[in-house]
PDB file of C-alpha atoms in Angstrom:
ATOM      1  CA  UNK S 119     156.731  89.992  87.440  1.00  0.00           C
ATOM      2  CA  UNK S 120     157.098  87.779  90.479  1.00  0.00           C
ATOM      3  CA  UNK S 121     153.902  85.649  92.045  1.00  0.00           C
ATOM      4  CA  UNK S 122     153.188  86.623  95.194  1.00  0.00           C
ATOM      5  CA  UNK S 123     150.852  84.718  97.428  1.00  0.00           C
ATOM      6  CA  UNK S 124     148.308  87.210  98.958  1.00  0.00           C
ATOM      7  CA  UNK S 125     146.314  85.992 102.311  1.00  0.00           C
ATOM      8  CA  UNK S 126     143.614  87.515 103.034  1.00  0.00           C
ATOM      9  CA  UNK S 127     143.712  86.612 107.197  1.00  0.00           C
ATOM     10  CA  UNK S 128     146.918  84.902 107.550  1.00  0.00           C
ATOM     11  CA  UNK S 129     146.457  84.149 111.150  1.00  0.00           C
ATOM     12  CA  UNK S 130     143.062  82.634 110.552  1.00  0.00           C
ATOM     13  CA  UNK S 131     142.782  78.749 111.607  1.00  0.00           C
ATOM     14  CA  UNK S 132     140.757  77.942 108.466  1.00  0.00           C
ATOM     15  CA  UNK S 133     138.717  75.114 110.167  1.00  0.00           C
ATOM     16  CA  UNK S 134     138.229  74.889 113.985  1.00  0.00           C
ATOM     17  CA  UNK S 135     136.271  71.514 115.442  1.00  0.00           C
ATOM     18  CA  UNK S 136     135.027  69.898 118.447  1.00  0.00           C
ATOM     19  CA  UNK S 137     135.179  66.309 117.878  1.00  0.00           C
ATOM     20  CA  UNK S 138     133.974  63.290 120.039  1.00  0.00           C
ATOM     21  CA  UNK S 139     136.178  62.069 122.322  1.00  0.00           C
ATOM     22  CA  UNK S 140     137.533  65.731 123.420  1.00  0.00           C
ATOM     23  CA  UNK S 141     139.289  66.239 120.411  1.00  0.00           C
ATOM     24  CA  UNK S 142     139.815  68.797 118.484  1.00  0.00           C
ATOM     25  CA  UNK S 143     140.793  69.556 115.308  1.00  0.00           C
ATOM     26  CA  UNK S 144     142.442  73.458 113.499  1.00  0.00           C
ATOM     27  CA  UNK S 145     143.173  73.376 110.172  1.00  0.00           C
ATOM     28  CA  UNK S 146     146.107  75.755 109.738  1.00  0.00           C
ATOM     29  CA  UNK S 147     146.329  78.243 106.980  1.00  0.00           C
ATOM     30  CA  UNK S 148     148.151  77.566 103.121  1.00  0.00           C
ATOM     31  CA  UNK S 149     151.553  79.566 104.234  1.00  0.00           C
ATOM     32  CA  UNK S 150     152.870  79.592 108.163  1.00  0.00           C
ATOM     33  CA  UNK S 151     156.008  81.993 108.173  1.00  0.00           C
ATOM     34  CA  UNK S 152     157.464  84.820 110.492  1.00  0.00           C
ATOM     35  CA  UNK S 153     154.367  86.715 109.315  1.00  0.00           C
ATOM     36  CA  UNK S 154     151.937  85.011 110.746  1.00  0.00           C
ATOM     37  CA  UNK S 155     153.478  82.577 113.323  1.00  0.00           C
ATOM     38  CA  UNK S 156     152.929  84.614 116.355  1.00  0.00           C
ATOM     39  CA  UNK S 157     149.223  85.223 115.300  1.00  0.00           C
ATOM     40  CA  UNK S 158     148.186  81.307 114.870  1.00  0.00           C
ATOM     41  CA  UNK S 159     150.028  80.524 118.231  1.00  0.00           C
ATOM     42  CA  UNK S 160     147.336  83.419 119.887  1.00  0.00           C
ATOM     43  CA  UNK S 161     144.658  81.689 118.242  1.00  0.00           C
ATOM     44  CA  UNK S 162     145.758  78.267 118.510  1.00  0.00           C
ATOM     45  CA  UNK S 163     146.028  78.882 122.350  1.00  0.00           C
ATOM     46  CA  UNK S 164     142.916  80.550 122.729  1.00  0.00           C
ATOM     47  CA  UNK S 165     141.295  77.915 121.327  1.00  0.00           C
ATOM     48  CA  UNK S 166     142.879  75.851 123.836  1.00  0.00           C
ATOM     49  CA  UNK S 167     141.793  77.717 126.401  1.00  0.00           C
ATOM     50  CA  UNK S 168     138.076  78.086 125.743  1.00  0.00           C
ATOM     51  CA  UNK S 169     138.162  73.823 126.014  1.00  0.00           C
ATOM     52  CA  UNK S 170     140.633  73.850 128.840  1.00  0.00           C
ATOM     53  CA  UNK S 171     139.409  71.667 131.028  1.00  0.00           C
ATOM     54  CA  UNK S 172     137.822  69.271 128.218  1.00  0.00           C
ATOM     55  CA  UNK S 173     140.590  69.130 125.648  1.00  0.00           C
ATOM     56  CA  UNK S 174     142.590  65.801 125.793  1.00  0.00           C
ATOM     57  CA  UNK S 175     143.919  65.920 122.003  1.00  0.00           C
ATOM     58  CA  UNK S 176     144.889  68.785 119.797  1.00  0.00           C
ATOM     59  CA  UNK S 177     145.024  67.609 116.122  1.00  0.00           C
ATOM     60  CA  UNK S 178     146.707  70.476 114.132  1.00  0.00           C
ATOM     61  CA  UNK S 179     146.057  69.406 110.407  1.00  0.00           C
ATOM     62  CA  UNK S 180     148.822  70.723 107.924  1.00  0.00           C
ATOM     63  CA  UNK S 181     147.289  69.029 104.648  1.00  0.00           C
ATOM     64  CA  UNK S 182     146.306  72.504 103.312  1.00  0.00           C
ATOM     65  CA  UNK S 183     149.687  74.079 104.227  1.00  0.00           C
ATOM     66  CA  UNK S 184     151.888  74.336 101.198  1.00  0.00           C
ATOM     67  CA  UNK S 185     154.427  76.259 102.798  1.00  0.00           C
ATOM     68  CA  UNK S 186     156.011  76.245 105.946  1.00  0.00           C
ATOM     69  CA  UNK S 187     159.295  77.212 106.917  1.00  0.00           C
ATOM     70  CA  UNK S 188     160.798  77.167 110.936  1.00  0.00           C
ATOM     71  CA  UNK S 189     158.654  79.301 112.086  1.00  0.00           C
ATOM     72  CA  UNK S 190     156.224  76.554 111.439  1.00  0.00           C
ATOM     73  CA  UNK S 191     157.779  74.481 113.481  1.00  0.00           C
ATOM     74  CA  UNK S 192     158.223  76.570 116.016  1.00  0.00           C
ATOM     75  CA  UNK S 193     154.649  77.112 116.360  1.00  0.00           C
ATOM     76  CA  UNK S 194     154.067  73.602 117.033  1.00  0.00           C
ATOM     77  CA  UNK S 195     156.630  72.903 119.187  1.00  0.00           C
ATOM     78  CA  UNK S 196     155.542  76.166 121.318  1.00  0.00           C
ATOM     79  CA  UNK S 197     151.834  74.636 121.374  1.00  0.00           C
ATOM     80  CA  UNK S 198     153.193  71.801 122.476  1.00  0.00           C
ATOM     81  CA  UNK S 199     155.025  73.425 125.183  1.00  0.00           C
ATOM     82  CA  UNK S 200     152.032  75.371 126.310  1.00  0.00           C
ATOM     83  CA  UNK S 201     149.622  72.345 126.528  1.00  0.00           C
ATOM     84  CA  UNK S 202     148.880  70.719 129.627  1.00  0.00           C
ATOM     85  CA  UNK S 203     150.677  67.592 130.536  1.00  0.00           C
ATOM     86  CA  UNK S 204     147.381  65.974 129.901  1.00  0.00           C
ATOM     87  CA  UNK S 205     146.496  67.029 126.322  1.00  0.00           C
ATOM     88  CA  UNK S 206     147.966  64.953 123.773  1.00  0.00           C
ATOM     89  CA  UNK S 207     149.218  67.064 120.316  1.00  0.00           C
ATOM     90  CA  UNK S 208     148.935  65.227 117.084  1.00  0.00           C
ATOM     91  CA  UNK S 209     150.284  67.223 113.606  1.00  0.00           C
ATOM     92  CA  UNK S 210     148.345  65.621 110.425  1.00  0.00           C
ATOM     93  CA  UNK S 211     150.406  66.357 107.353  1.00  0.00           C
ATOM     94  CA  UNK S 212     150.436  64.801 103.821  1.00  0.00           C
ATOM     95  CA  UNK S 213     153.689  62.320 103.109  1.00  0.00           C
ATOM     96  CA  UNK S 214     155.550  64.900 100.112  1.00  0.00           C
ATOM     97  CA  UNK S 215     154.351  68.435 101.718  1.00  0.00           C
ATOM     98  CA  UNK S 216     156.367  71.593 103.089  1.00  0.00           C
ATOM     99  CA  UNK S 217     155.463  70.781 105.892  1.00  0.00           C
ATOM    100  CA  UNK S 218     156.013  67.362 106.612  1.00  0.00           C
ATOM    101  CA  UNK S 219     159.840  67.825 104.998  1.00  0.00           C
ATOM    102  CA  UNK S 220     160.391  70.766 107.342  1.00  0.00           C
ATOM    103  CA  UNK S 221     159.166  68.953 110.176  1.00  0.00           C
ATOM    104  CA  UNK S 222     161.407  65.909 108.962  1.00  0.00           C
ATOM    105  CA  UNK S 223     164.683  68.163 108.663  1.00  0.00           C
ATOM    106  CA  UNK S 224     164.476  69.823 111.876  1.00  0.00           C
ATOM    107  CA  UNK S 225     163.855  66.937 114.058  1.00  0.00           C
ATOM    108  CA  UNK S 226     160.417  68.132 115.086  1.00  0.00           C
ATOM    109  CA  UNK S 227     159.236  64.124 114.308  1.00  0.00           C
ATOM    110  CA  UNK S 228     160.919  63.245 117.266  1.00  0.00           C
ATOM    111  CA  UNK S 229     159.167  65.540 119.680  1.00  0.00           C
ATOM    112  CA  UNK S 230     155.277  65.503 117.968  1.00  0.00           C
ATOM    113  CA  UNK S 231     153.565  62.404 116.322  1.00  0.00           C
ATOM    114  CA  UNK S 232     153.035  63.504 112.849  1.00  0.00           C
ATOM    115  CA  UNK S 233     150.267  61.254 111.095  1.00  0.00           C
ATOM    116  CA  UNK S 234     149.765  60.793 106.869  1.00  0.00           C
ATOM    117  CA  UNK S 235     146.625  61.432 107.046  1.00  0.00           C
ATOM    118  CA  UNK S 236     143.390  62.789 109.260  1.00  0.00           C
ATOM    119  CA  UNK S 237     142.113  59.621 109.616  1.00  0.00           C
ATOM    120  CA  UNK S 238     145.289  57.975 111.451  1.00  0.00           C
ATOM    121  CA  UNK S 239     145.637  60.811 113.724  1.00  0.00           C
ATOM    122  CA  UNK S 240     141.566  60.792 114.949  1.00  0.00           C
ATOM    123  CA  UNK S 241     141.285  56.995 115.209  1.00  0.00           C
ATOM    124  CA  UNK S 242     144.390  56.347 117.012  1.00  0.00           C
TER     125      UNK S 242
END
C-alpha cells in the first residue's frame, strides 16, 4: 500500500496577513501541484485585489511546502506577472526544501528574490 497525501482544501492559503508597512504575508499550502495551482493563483490574486491600492509587498512563504513541482513555480511567476509594477513579490523558503530546489533548477531565482527565512524577507 502506497502513502498518499490527502488535503483537505488544497487551494487554501493556510495563513493570510496584513502586516505593517503594506505587507502582506500567505502561507501556501504543504503540496502545490497541477491540482491545486490554478486554485491558489485565484486566491492569491484575490487577496491582492481586496489590498489593491495598499499592497506594496507580497511575501509568499513556502516554509510549510514540502512539495512543489513546476506548477509551483508557475504560480509564482504568474503572481508576479499579475502584480502591479509597484508591488514588490518576495518568496520565503527554507535553504534544503522542494521548493527552494525547484525554484533553484528552473531559474525562477533569477526572476523573484527568494529569502531563507521570514525574517529576511519582512525586514528587508
Amino acid at each position: 500500500m502506497s502513502a498518499v497525501t490527502f488535503l483537505p482544501n488544497p487551494c487554501e492559503l493556510r495563513d493570510l496577513r496584513d502586516l505593517p508597512g503594506s505587507t502582506t504575508l500567505l502561507v501556501l499550502p504543504p503540496e502545490i501541484d497541477l491540482g491545486n495551482a490554478a486554485g491558489l493563483l485565484r486566491r492569491v490574486m484575490s487577496a491582492v485585489d481586496a489590498r489593491a491600492g495598499r499592497l506594496r509587498v507580497l511575501v509568499l512563504d513556502l516554509t510549510s511546502t514540502h512539495f512543489m513541482d513546476s506548477q509551483g513555480v508557475r504560480l509564482v511567476d504568474e503572481v508576479r506577472l499579475r502584480l502591479h509594477p509597484r508591488v514588490r513579490v518576495r518568496v520565503v523558503a527554507l535553504p534544503d526544501s522542494a521548493a527552494s530546489r525547484v525554484l533553484e533548477v528552473t531559474g525562477a531565482r533569477r526572476d523573484v528574490p527568494v529569502y531563507d527565512n521570514l525574517h529576511e524577507a519582512l525586514t528587508e
